[in-house]
Short mmCIF file of C-alpha atoms in Angstrom, two decimals:
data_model
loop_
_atom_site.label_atom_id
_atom_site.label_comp_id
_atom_site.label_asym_id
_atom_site.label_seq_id
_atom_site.Cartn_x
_atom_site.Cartn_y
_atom_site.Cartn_z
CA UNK A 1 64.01 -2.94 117.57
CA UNK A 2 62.97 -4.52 114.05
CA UNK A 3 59.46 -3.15 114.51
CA UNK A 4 60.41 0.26 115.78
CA UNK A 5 63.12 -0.18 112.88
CA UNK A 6 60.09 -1.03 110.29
CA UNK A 7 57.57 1.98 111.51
CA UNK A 8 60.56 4.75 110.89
CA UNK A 9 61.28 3.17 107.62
CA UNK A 10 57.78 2.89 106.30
CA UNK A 11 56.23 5.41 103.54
CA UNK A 12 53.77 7.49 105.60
CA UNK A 13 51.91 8.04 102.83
CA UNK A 14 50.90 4.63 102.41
CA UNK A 15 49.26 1.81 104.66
CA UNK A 16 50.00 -1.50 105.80
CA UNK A 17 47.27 -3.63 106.76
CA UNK A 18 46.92 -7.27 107.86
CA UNK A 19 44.40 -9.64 106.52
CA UNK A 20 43.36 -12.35 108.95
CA UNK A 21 40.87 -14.70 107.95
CA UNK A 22 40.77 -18.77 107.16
CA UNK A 23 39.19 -17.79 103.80
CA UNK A 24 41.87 -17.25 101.02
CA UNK A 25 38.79 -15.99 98.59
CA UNK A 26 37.57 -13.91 101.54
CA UNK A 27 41.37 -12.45 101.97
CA UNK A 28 41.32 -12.15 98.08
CA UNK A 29 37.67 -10.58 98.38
CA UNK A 30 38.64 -7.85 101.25
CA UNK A 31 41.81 -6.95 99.54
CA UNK A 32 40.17 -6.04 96.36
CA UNK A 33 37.43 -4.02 97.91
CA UNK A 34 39.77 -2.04 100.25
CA UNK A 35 41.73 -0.90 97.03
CA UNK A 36 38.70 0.10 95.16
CA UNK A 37 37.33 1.69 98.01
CA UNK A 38 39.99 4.27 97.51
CA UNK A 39 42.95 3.02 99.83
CA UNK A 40 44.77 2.17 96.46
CA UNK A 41 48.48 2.46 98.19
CA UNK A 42 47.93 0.03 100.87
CA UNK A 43 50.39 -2.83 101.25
CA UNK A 44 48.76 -5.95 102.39
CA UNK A 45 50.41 -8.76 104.72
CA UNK A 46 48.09 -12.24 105.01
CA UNK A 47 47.50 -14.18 107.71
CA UNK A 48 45.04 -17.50 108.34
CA UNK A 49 44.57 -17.35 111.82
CA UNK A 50 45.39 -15.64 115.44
CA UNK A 51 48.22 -17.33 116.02
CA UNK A 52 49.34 -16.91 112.37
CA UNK A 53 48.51 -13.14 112.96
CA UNK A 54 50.21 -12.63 116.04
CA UNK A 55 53.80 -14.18 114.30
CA UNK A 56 53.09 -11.64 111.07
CA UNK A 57 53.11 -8.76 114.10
CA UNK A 58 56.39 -10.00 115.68
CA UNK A 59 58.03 -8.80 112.81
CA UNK A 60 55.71 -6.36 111.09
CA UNK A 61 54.29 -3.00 112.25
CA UNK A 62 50.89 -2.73 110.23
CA UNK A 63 48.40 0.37 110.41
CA UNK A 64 45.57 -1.75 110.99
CA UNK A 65 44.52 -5.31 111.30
CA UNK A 66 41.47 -6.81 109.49
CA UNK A 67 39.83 -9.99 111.12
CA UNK A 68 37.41 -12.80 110.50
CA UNK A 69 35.64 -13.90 113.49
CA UNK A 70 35.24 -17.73 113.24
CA UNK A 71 38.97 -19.69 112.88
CA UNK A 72 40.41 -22.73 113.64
CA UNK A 73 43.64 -22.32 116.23
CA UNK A 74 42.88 -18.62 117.69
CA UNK A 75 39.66 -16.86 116.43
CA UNK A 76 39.38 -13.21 115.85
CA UNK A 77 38.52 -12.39 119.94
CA UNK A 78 41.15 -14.20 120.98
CA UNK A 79 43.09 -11.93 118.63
CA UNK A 80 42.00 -8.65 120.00
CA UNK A 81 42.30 -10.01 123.68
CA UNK A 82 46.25 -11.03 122.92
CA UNK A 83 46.92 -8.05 121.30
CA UNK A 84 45.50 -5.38 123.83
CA UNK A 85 47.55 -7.37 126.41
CA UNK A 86 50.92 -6.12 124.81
CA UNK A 87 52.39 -3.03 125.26
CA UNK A 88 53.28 -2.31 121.43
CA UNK A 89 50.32 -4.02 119.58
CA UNK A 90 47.72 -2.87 121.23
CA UNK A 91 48.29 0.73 119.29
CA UNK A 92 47.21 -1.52 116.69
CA UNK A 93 43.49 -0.83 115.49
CA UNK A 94 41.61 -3.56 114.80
CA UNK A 95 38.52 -3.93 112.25
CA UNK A 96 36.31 -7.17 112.49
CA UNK A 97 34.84 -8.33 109.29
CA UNK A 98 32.82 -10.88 110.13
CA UNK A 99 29.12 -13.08 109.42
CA UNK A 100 28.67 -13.01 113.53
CA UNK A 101 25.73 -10.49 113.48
CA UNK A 102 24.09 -10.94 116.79
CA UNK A 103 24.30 -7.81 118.63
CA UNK A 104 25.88 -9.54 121.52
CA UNK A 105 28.85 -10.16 120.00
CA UNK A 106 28.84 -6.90 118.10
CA UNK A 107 29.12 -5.13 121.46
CA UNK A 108 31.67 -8.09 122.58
CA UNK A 109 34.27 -7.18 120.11
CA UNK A 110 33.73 -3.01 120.42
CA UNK A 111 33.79 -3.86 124.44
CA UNK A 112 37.18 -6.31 123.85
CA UNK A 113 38.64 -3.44 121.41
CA UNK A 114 37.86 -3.30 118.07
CA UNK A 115 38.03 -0.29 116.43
CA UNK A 116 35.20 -1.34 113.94
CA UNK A 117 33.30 -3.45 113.11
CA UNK A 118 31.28 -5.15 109.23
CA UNK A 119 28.95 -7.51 108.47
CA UNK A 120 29.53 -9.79 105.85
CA UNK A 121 28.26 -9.61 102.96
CA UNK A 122 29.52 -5.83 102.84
CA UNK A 123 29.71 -3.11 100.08
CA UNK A 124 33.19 -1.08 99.16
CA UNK A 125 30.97 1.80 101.05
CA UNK A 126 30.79 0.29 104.32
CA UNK A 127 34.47 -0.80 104.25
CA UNK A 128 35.49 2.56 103.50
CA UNK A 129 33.21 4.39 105.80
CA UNK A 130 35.14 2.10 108.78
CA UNK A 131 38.18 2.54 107.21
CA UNK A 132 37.95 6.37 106.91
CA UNK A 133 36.38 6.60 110.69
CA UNK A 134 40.03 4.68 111.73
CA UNK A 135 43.09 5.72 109.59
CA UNK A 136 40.65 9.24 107.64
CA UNK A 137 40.90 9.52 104.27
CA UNK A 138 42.82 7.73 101.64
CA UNK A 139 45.77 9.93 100.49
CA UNK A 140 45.04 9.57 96.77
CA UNK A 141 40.99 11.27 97.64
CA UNK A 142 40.53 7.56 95.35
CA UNK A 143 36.87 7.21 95.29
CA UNK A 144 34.82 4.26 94.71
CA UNK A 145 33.99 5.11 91.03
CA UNK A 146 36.74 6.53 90.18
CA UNK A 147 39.22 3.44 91.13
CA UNK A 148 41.69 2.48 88.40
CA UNK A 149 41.33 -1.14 89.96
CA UNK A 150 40.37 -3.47 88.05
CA UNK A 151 36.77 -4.01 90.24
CA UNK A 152 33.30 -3.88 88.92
CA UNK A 153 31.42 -1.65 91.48
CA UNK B 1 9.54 -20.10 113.05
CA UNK B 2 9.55 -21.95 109.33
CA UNK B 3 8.12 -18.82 107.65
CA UNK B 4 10.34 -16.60 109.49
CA UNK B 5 13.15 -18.41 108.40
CA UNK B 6 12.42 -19.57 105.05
CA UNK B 7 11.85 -15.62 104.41
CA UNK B 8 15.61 -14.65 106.17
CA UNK B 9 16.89 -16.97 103.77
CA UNK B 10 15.38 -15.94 100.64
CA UNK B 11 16.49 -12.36 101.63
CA UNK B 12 20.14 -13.62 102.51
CA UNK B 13 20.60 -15.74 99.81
CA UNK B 14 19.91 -12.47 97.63
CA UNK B 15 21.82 -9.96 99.47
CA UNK B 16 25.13 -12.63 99.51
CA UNK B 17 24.62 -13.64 96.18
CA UNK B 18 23.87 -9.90 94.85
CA UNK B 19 26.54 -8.25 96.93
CA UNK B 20 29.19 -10.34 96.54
CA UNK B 21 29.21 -11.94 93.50
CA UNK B 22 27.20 -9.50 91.38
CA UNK B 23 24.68 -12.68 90.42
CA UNK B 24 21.01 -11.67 89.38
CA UNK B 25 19.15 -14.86 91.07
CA UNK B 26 15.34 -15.54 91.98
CA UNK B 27 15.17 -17.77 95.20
CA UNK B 28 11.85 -19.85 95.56
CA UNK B 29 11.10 -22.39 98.16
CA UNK B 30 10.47 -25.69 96.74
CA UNK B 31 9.07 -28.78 98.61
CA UNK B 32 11.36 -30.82 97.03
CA UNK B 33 15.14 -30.97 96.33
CA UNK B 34 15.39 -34.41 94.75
CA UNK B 35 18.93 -36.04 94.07
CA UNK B 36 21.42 -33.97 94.58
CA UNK B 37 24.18 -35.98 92.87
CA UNK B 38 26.51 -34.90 89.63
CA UNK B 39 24.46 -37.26 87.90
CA UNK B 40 21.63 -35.22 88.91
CA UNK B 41 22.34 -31.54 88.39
CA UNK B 42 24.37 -32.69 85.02
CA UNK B 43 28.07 -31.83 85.90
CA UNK B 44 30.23 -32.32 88.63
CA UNK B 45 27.84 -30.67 91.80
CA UNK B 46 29.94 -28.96 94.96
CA UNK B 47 28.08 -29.50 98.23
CA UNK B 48 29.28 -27.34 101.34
CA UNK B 49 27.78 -28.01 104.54
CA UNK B 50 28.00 -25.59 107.48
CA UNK B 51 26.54 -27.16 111.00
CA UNK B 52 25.33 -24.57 114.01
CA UNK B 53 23.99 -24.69 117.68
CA UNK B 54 21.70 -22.22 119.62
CA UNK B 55 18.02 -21.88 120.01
CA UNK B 56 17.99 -23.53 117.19
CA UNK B 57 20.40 -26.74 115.72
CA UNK B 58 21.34 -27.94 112.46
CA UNK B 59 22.60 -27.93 109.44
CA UNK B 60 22.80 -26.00 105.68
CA UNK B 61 23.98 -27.37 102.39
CA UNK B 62 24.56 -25.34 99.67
CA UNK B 63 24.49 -27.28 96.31
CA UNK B 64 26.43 -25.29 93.34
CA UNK B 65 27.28 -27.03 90.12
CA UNK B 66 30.89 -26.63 89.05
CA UNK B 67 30.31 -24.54 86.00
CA UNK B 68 28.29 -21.43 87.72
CA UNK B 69 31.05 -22.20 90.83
CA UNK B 70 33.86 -21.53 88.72
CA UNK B 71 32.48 -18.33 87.54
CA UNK B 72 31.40 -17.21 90.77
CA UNK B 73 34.85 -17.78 91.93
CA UNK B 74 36.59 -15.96 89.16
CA UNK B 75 34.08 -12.70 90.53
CA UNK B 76 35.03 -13.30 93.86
CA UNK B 77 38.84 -13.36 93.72
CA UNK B 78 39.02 -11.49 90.62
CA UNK B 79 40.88 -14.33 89.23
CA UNK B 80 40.86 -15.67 85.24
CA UNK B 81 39.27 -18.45 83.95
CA UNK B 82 42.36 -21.06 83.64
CA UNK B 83 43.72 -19.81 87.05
CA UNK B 84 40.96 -21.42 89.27
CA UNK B 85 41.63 -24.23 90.84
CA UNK B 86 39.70 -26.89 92.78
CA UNK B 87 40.90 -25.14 96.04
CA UNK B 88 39.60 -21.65 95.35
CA UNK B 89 36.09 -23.60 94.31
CA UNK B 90 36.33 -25.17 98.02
CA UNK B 91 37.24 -22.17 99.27
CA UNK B 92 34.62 -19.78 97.62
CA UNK B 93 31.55 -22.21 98.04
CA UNK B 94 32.72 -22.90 101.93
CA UNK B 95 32.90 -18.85 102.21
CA UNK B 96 29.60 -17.88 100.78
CA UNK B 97 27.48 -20.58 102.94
CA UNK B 98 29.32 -19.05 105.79
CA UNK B 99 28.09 -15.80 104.77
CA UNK B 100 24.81 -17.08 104.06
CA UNK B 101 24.27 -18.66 107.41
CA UNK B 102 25.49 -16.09 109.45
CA UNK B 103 23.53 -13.32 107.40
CA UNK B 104 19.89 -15.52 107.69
CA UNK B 105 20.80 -15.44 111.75
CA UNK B 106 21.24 -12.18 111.97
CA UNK B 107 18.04 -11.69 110.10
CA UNK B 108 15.98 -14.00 111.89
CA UNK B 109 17.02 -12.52 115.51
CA UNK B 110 20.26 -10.15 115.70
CA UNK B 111 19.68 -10.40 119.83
CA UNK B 112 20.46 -14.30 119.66
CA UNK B 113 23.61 -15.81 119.64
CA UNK B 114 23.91 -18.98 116.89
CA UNK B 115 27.13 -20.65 116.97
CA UNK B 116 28.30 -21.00 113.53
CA UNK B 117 31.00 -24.11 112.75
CA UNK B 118 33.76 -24.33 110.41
CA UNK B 119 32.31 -24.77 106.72
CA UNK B 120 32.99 -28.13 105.48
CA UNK B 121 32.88 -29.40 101.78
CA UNK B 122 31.27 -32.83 101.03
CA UNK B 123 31.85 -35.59 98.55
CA UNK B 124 28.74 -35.67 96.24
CA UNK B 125 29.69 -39.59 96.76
CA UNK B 126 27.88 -38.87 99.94
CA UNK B 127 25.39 -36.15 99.42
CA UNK B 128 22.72 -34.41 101.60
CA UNK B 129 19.58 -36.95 102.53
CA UNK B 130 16.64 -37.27 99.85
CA UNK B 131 14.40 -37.16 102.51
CA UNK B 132 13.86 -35.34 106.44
CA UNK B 133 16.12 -36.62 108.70
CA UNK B 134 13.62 -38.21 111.62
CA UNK B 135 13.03 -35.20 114.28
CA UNK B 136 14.04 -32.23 112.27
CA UNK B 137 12.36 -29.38 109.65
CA UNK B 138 13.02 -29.01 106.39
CA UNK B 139 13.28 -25.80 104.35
CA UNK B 140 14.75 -26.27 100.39
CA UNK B 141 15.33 -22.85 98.67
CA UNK B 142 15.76 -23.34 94.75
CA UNK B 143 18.12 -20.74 93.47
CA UNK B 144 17.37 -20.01 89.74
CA UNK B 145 20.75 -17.72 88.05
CA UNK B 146 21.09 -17.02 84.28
CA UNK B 147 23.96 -19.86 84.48
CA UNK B 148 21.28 -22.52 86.03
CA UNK B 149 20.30 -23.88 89.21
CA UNK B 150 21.77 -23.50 92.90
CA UNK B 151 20.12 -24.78 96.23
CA UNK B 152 20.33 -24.37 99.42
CA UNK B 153 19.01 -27.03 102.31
CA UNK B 154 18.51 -26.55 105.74
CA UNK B 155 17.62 -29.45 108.47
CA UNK B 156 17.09 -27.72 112.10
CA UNK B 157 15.44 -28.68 115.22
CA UNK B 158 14.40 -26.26 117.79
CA UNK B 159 15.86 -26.28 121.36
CA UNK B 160 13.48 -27.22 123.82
CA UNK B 161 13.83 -24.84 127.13
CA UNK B 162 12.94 -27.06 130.25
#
């Protein structure tokens, strides 16, 4: 009831995504580029790990989760698995952002249920062409250049 | 194999640095990487090590001194000077060998799987060997920046297929 209780409440004209990676710079890092890649609006909800992730989405419906690959406790395919095993979360998109660059594993998190998928290191313009192919455009048009963030691209 | 990847790590070294933390760098191999103590590289010197399994085994160290760390971190994060800590230094050194790794894998052979471990920082009490470690290759990349020196050191053996 809380989450059903949290998607009517929440401002459809902005996103809430959840950041799931080990890295606090890499959170910091992802965050930063998402905004200046035009999805200026978004609220962002952190999480370190799977497990960590999976508590965040007991409570919180988010429009998309973001995850790292390689962590301790749950790693980012045991992430996907858990969520595409429950009936709510698995609405959930999921984007890996990840160093794992072998195309074996590539096609093992499309074939497990990622949405997406980037390689790290990655520009604004790859994050937003993933992020556009999932949720479309930004509502605010915010382009890359043209981002009152405070980001250097 | 050694030219193959001494040249995915000159490339990924580039792209990581470049991309991600806007640094202008020239990456040479070098035959040598010397001491790599504080003493050494004149200030306090952060050593992250990342260890990995597959065709091939081993290890990379990535040497940064604290000075061109700090500012690399304050790019990263977006952060001021006085805000960084020693955590976010951990943090953003253990991140971009990660990246490095996994990007000079991908380069070398995107159909191979290399198991990449958890990024761990060392105490430059107990740094990197001077020398090869008996039974493995040796590949020292000398990373020239505007702010000084980085380097990065990789020990590997290849997986023999009986």
């Amino acid at each position: 009831m809380e989450l059903l209780g949290n998607l009517i409440a929440r401002d459809a004209m902005t996103y809430k995504m959840l950041v799931v990676d080990d890295s606090l710079p890499m959170r910091a890092i992802i965050i930063r580029t998402i905004k200046a890649s035009g999805f200026m609006e978004t609220e962002f909800l952190q999480a370190g790990d799977g497990e960590a992730a999976l508590e965040v989405l007991g409570n919180e419906w988010v429009d998309l989760v973001i995850t790292d690959y390689n962590m301790p406790d749950m790693n980012g395919m045991e992430l996907i698995q858990k969520m595409k095993k429950d009936d709510i979360l698995q609405a959930i998109p999921v984007l890996v952002v990840t160093t794992e660059g072998s195309r074996q594993k590539v096609e093992a998190f499309i074939q497990e249920g990622a949405a997406g998928y980037v390689k790290k290191p990655f520009t604004p313009e790859t994050i937003r062409f993933e992020l556009t192919k999932i949720l479309g455009e930004p509502e605010n048009e915010g382009s890359i250049e043209g981002s009152d963030d405070d980001f250097d691209f | 194999m050694k030219e193959a990847l001494k040249a995915a790590m000159t490339t990924s070294i580039s792209e990581v640095l470049e991309t991600m933390f806007f640094m202008t760098i020239e990456a040479t191999e070098d035959t040598e990487w010397g001491d790599l103590t504080d003493t050494a590289y004149g200030e306090k010197l952060f050593v992250s090590k990342i260890d990995f399994h597959g065709p091939l085994s081993g290890s990379f160290f990535f040497m940064v001194p604290e000075s061109i760390l700090s500012a690399m971190t304050e790019m990263f994060m977006g952060m001021e000077a006085g805000e960084v800590t020693e955590s976010h230094l951990s943090g953003t050194i253990s991140e971009a060998i990660n990246m490095i790794a996994g990007n000079t894998f991908s380069k070398l052979d995107d159909q191979t799987v290399f198991n990449l471990q958890i990024p761990e920082i060392l105490e430059t009490a107990s740094p990197p060997p001077t020398a090869h470690p008996p039974g493995k290759e040796a590949i020292f990349i000398r990373i020239e920046t505007p702010g000084g020196n980085l380097g990065l050191l990789l020990f590997y053996s290849v997986k023999l297929r009986v």
